[in-house]
């Protein structure tokens, strides 16, 4: 099978996740194309058997590149197997309000684009003060303090559970029509 893995990433964690996902698809014997969503605008989705999209939450929204891509390709996306990876810091915790917030962000995204993913995984991202400017460091320190009060706010922290993500991805691949034949 041929799988498109396309991502939007502001600080690099979703790009890292996209790369890992592409490697796991290839390890499972599938042909993979890995692209930033910003470069995927006019791609012909009929060349692919399935698609994995990934984007991260910044101040309650996914990147514009994701929204534009999904709005432009809503019909084609709706006709193919998909997995959407929603990357955030909220997904690193167990706060019910945070998780409701993630559901709302997803619902708003679906309403705005006309595309509702069939399969969604909420993925914990990373806290990377080494990459933030003054404003983003301020915003993120507040988010971190409420979600992980014992964390050192001056150090980069990766919350992504790679083993769980791989298990999810491999499980999704197994659901694809003809997955066993690659
Ligand atoms: C300015 C800023 C705002 C953020 N806003 C949110 C948010 O509203 N909710 C949330 O759960 N995570 C939020 N995050 C955390 C990011 O989703 C997380 O760091 C993720 O790993 C970023 O992925 P990326 O490196 O691919 O951009 C925010 C991060 C930054 C830097």
mmCIF file of C-alpha atoms and ligand atoms in Angstrom:
data_model
loop_
_atom_site.group_PDB
_atom_site.id
_atom_site.type_symbol
_atom_site.label_atom_id
_atom_site.label_comp_id
_atom_site.label_asym_id
_atom_site.label_seq_id
_atom_site.Cartn_x
_atom_site.Cartn_y
_atom_site.Cartn_z
ATOM 1 C CA UNK A 1 0.000 0.000 0.000
ATOM 2 C CA UNK A 2 1.044 3.610 -0.438
ATOM 3 C CA UNK A 3 0.582 5.817 2.641
ATOM 4 C CA UNK A 4 0.852 9.606 2.807
ATOM 5 C CA UNK A 5 2.156 10.964 6.125
ATOM 6 C CA UNK A 6 1.714 14.741 6.237
ATOM 7 C CA UNK A 7 2.245 16.999 9.237
ATOM 8 C CA UNK A 8 2.199 20.564 10.488
ATOM 9 C CA UNK A 9 4.679 21.417 13.235
ATOM 10 C CA UNK A 10 5.583 24.726 14.839
ATOM 11 C CA UNK A 11 8.343 23.653 17.224
ATOM 12 C CA UNK A 12 9.405 20.325 15.734
ATOM 13 C CA UNK A 13 7.705 17.675 17.890
ATOM 14 C CA UNK A 14 4.977 16.830 15.361
ATOM 15 C CA UNK A 15 7.641 16.662 12.634
ATOM 16 C CA UNK A 16 9.514 14.144 14.801
ATOM 17 C CA UNK A 17 6.260 12.200 15.266
ATOM 18 C CA UNK A 18 5.620 12.284 11.493
ATOM 19 C CA UNK A 19 9.085 10.879 10.829
ATOM 20 C CA UNK A 20 8.595 8.065 13.339
ATOM 21 C CA UNK A 21 5.186 7.231 11.848
ATOM 22 C CA UNK A 22 6.689 7.141 8.335
ATOM 23 C CA UNK A 23 9.439 4.785 9.556
ATOM 24 C CA UNK A 24 6.895 2.457 11.187
ATOM 25 C CA UNK A 25 4.774 2.383 8.013
ATOM 26 C CA UNK A 26 7.894 1.509 6.007
ATOM 27 C CA UNK A 27 8.885 -1.138 8.574
ATOM 28 C CA UNK A 28 5.444 -2.701 8.016
ATOM 29 C CA UNK A 29 6.305 -3.034 4.314
ATOM 30 C CA UNK A 30 4.393 -0.048 2.919
ATOM 31 C CA UNK A 31 5.518 2.704 0.553
ATOM 32 C CA UNK A 32 5.452 6.058 2.333
ATOM 33 C CA UNK A 33 5.598 9.696 1.333
ATOM 34 C CA UNK A 34 6.411 12.097 4.214
ATOM 35 C CA UNK A 35 5.580 15.774 3.658
ATOM 36 C CA UNK A 36 5.025 18.979 5.611
ATOM 37 C CA UNK A 37 1.382 19.950 5.011
ATOM 38 C CA UNK A 38 2.520 23.377 3.858
ATOM 39 C CA UNK A 39 4.111 21.655 0.831
ATOM 40 C CA UNK A 40 1.208 19.277 0.152
ATOM 41 C CA UNK A 41 -1.409 21.740 -1.092
ATOM 42 C CA UNK A 42 -1.903 20.458 -4.626
ATOM 43 C CA UNK A 43 -1.072 16.794 -4.005
ATOM 44 C CA UNK A 44 -3.200 14.198 -5.821
ATOM 45 C CA UNK A 45 -4.581 12.042 -2.996
ATOM 46 C CA UNK A 46 -5.765 9.383 -5.450
ATOM 47 C CA UNK A 47 -2.091 8.279 -5.594
ATOM 48 C CA UNK A 48 -2.424 7.024 -2.002
ATOM 49 C CA UNK A 49 -4.295 4.163 -0.352
ATOM 50 C CA UNK A 50 -4.368 5.768 3.104
ATOM 51 C CA UNK A 51 -3.316 8.934 4.884
ATOM 52 C CA UNK A 52 -1.912 9.875 8.299
ATOM 53 C CA UNK A 53 -2.216 13.581 9.139
ATOM 54 C CA UNK A 54 -0.602 15.146 12.208
ATOM 55 C CA UNK A 55 -0.762 18.643 13.646
ATOM 56 C CA UNK A 56 -0.288 20.315 17.013
ATOM 57 C CA UNK A 57 -2.467 22.542 19.176
ATOM 58 C CA UNK A 58 -1.285 26.119 19.693
ATOM 59 C CA UNK A 59 -3.563 28.393 21.708
ATOM 60 C CA UNK A 60 -6.575 26.197 21.038
ATOM 61 C CA UNK A 61 -6.091 25.663 17.291
ATOM 62 C CA UNK A 62 -4.263 23.439 14.844
ATOM 63 C CA UNK A 63 -1.925 25.012 12.309
ATOM 64 C CA UNK A 64 -3.476 26.847 9.363
ATOM 65 C CA UNK A 65 -1.629 24.506 6.964
ATOM 66 C CA UNK A 66 -3.724 21.598 8.305
ATOM 67 C CA UNK A 67 -7.031 23.459 8.110
ATOM 68 C CA UNK A 68 -6.371 24.685 4.586
ATOM 69 C CA UNK A 69 -5.258 21.271 3.377
ATOM 70 C CA UNK A 70 -8.257 19.455 4.875
ATOM 71 C CA UNK A 71 -10.762 22.030 3.593
ATOM 72 C CA UNK A 72 -9.287 21.780 0.091
ATOM 73 C CA UNK A 73 -9.218 17.949 0.098
ATOM 74 C CA UNK A 74 -12.248 17.152 2.276
ATOM 75 C CA UNK A 75 -14.012 15.003 -0.334
ATOM 76 C CA UNK A 76 -10.917 12.911 -1.177
ATOM 77 C CA UNK A 77 -10.005 12.515 2.503
ATOM 78 C CA UNK A 78 -13.540 11.355 3.292
ATOM 79 C CA UNK A 79 -13.212 8.551 0.758
ATOM 80 C CA UNK A 80 -9.968 7.025 2.063
ATOM 81 C CA UNK A 81 -8.741 5.386 5.286
ATOM 82 C CA UNK A 82 -7.210 7.977 7.604
ATOM 83 C CA UNK A 83 -5.611 8.505 10.981
ATOM 84 C CA UNK A 84 -5.377 11.969 12.518
ATOM 85 C CA UNK A 85 -2.748 12.580 15.208
ATOM 86 C CA UNK A 86 -3.646 15.572 17.370
ATOM 87 C CA UNK A 87 -0.529 16.623 19.309
ATOM 88 C CA UNK A 88 -0.826 18.768 22.436
ATOM 89 C CA UNK A 89 0.344 19.252 25.975
ATOM 90 C CA UNK A 90 -3.192 18.685 27.260
ATOM 91 C CA UNK A 91 -2.940 15.072 26.087
ATOM 92 C CA UNK A 92 -0.010 14.584 28.476
ATOM 93 C CA UNK A 93 -2.323 14.900 31.467
ATOM 94 C CA UNK A 94 -5.566 13.541 32.867
ATOM 95 C CA UNK A 95 -7.479 16.750 33.415
ATOM 96 C CA UNK A 96 -11.099 16.191 32.288
ATOM 97 C CA UNK A 97 -11.533 19.847 31.278
ATOM 98 C CA UNK A 98 -8.381 19.704 29.163
ATOM 99 C CA UNK A 99 -9.646 16.588 27.396
ATOM 100 C CA UNK A 100 -13.033 18.199 26.767
ATOM 101 C CA UNK A 101 -11.090 21.133 25.329
ATOM 102 C CA UNK A 102 -9.310 18.788 22.926
ATOM 103 C CA UNK A 103 -12.666 17.351 21.811
ATOM 104 C CA UNK A 104 -13.953 20.869 21.159
ATOM 105 C CA UNK A 105 -10.842 21.835 19.171
ATOM 106 C CA UNK A 106 -11.375 18.730 17.046
ATOM 107 C CA UNK A 107 -15.100 19.435 16.569
ATOM 108 C CA UNK A 108 -14.376 23.050 15.566
ATOM 109 C CA UNK A 109 -11.744 21.826 13.132
ATOM 110 C CA UNK A 110 -14.175 19.317 11.558
ATOM 111 C CA UNK A 111 -16.861 21.998 11.236
ATOM 112 C CA UNK A 112 -14.420 24.460 9.677
ATOM 113 C CA UNK A 113 -12.982 22.023 7.115
ATOM 114 C CA UNK A 114 -15.943 19.769 6.294
ATOM 115 C CA UNK A 115 -13.775 16.739 7.062
ATOM 116 C CA UNK A 116 -14.170 14.501 10.119
ATOM 117 C CA UNK A 117 -11.339 12.032 10.622
ATOM 118 C CA UNK A 118 -12.375 8.396 11.018
ATOM 119 C CA UNK A 119 -9.606 7.583 13.455
ATOM 120 C CA UNK A 120 -8.129 10.086 15.903
ATOM 121 C CA UNK A 121 -5.307 9.728 18.398
ATOM 122 C CA UNK A 122 -4.614 12.411 20.986
ATOM 123 C CA UNK A 123 -0.828 12.413 21.345
ATOM 124 C CA UNK A 124 1.184 14.083 24.114
ATOM 125 C CA UNK A 125 3.715 16.482 22.619
ATOM 126 C CA UNK A 126 6.654 18.287 24.177
ATOM 127 C CA UNK A 127 7.572 21.362 26.195
ATOM 128 C CA UNK A 128 10.603 23.040 24.590
ATOM 129 C CA UNK A 129 11.650 26.305 26.236
ATOM 130 C CA UNK A 130 14.912 26.133 24.272
ATOM 131 C CA UNK A 131 12.861 26.900 21.125
ATOM 132 C CA UNK A 132 10.453 29.539 22.461
ATOM 133 C CA UNK A 133 10.637 33.290 22.151
ATOM 134 C CA UNK A 134 9.739 35.434 25.167
ATOM 135 C CA UNK A 135 5.984 35.423 24.532
ATOM 136 C CA UNK A 136 5.752 31.682 23.917
ATOM 137 C CA UNK A 137 7.946 30.934 26.943
ATOM 138 C CA UNK A 138 5.528 32.960 29.067
ATOM 139 C CA UNK A 139 2.433 31.175 27.666
ATOM 140 C CA UNK A 140 3.991 27.757 27.997
ATOM 141 C CA UNK A 141 5.280 28.257 31.532
ATOM 142 C CA UNK A 142 1.700 28.893 32.599
ATOM 143 C CA UNK A 143 0.414 25.832 30.717
ATOM 144 C CA UNK A 144 3.195 23.667 32.163
ATOM 145 C CA UNK A 145 2.617 24.925 35.707
ATOM 146 C CA UNK A 146 -1.046 23.903 35.544
ATOM 147 C CA UNK A 147 -0.409 20.497 33.916
ATOM 148 C CA UNK A 148 2.876 19.354 35.438
ATOM 149 C CA UNK A 149 3.557 21.488 38.526
ATOM 150 C CA UNK A 150 6.645 19.487 39.548
ATOM 151 C CA UNK A 151 8.387 19.932 36.185
ATOM 152 C CA UNK A 152 11.493 22.121 35.803
ATOM 153 C CA UNK A 153 10.244 24.988 33.574
ATOM 154 C CA UNK A 154 13.731 25.733 32.247
ATOM 155 C CA UNK A 155 14.305 22.261 30.739
ATOM 156 C CA UNK A 156 12.951 20.718 27.524
ATOM 157 C CA UNK A 157 10.562 17.842 28.322
ATOM 158 C CA UNK A 158 9.242 15.260 25.865
ATOM 159 C CA UNK A 159 5.888 13.760 26.906
ATOM 160 C CA UNK A 160 5.288 11.676 23.777
ATOM 161 C CA UNK A 161 4.795 7.984 24.627
ATOM 162 C CA UNK A 162 6.560 6.464 21.628
ATOM 163 C CA UNK A 163 5.697 2.854 22.473
ATOM 164 C CA UNK A 164 1.968 3.641 22.813
ATOM 165 C CA UNK A 165 1.995 5.664 19.591
ATOM 166 C CA UNK A 166 3.708 2.868 17.691
ATOM 167 C CA UNK A 167 1.175 0.364 19.001
ATOM 168 C CA UNK A 168 -1.668 2.638 17.855
ATOM 169 C CA UNK A 169 -0.116 3.095 14.430
ATOM 170 C CA UNK A 170 0.524 -0.606 13.912
ATOM 171 C CA UNK A 171 -3.050 -1.357 15.045
ATOM 172 C CA UNK A 172 -4.365 1.190 12.535
ATOM 173 C CA UNK A 173 -2.257 -0.293 9.723
ATOM 174 C CA UNK A 174 -3.775 -3.694 10.518
ATOM 175 C CA UNK A 175 -7.253 -2.267 9.862
ATOM 176 C CA UNK A 176 -6.374 -1.099 6.341
ATOM 177 C CA UNK A 177 -7.953 -3.040 3.501
ATOM 178 C CA UNK A 178 -5.331 -5.394 2.090
ATOM 179 C CA UNK A 179 -2.797 -4.428 4.796
ATOM 180 C CA UNK A 180 -1.453 -7.944 4.965
ATOM 181 C CA UNK A 181 -0.546 -7.902 1.278
ATOM 182 C CA UNK A 182 1.259 -4.524 1.160
HETATM 183 C C1 LIG B 1 2.523 29.232 22.195
HETATM 184 C C2 LIG B 1 2.049 27.816 22.475
HETATM 185 C C3 LIG B 1 0.709 27.596 22.736
HETATM 186 C C4 LIG B 1 0.248 26.301 23.036
HETATM 187 N N1 LIG B 1 -1.078 26.110 23.279
HETATM 188 C C5 LIG B 1 -1.503 24.893 23.654
HETATM 189 C C6 LIG B 1 -2.876 24.689 23.972
HETATM 190 O O1 LIG B 1 -3.718 25.589 23.854
HETATM 191 N N2 LIG B 1 -3.262 23.456 24.393
HETATM 192 C C7 LIG B 1 -2.355 22.425 24.522
HETATM 193 O O2 LIG B 1 -2.750 21.352 24.929
HETATM 194 N N3 LIG B 1 -1.061 22.575 24.181
HETATM 195 C C8 LIG B 1 -0.612 23.780 23.759
HETATM 196 N N4 LIG B 1 0.698 23.956 23.428
HETATM 197 C C9 LIG B 1 1.604 22.803 23.500
HETATM 198 C C10 LIG B 1 1.909 22.226 22.120
HETATM 199 O O3 LIG B 1 0.767 21.631 21.546
HETATM 200 C C11 LIG B 1 3.022 21.185 22.283
HETATM 201 O O4 LIG B 1 4.190 21.851 22.729
HETATM 202 C C12 LIG B 1 3.321 20.412 21.016
HETATM 203 O O5 LIG B 1 4.311 19.439 21.297
HETATM 204 C C13 LIG B 1 3.796 21.329 19.900
HETATM 205 O O6 LIG B 1 4.046 20.574 18.751
HETATM 206 P P1 LIG B 1 5.074 21.113 17.638
HETATM 207 O O7 LIG B 1 6.454 21.079 18.277
HETATM 208 O O8 LIG B 1 4.970 20.145 16.530
HETATM 209 O O9 LIG B 1 4.640 22.479 17.265
HETATM 210 C C14 LIG B 1 1.162 25.216 23.065
HETATM 211 C C15 LIG B 1 2.514 25.445 22.776
HETATM 212 C C16 LIG B 1 2.968 26.732 22.484
HETATM 213 C C17 LIG B 1 4.429 26.939 22.185
#
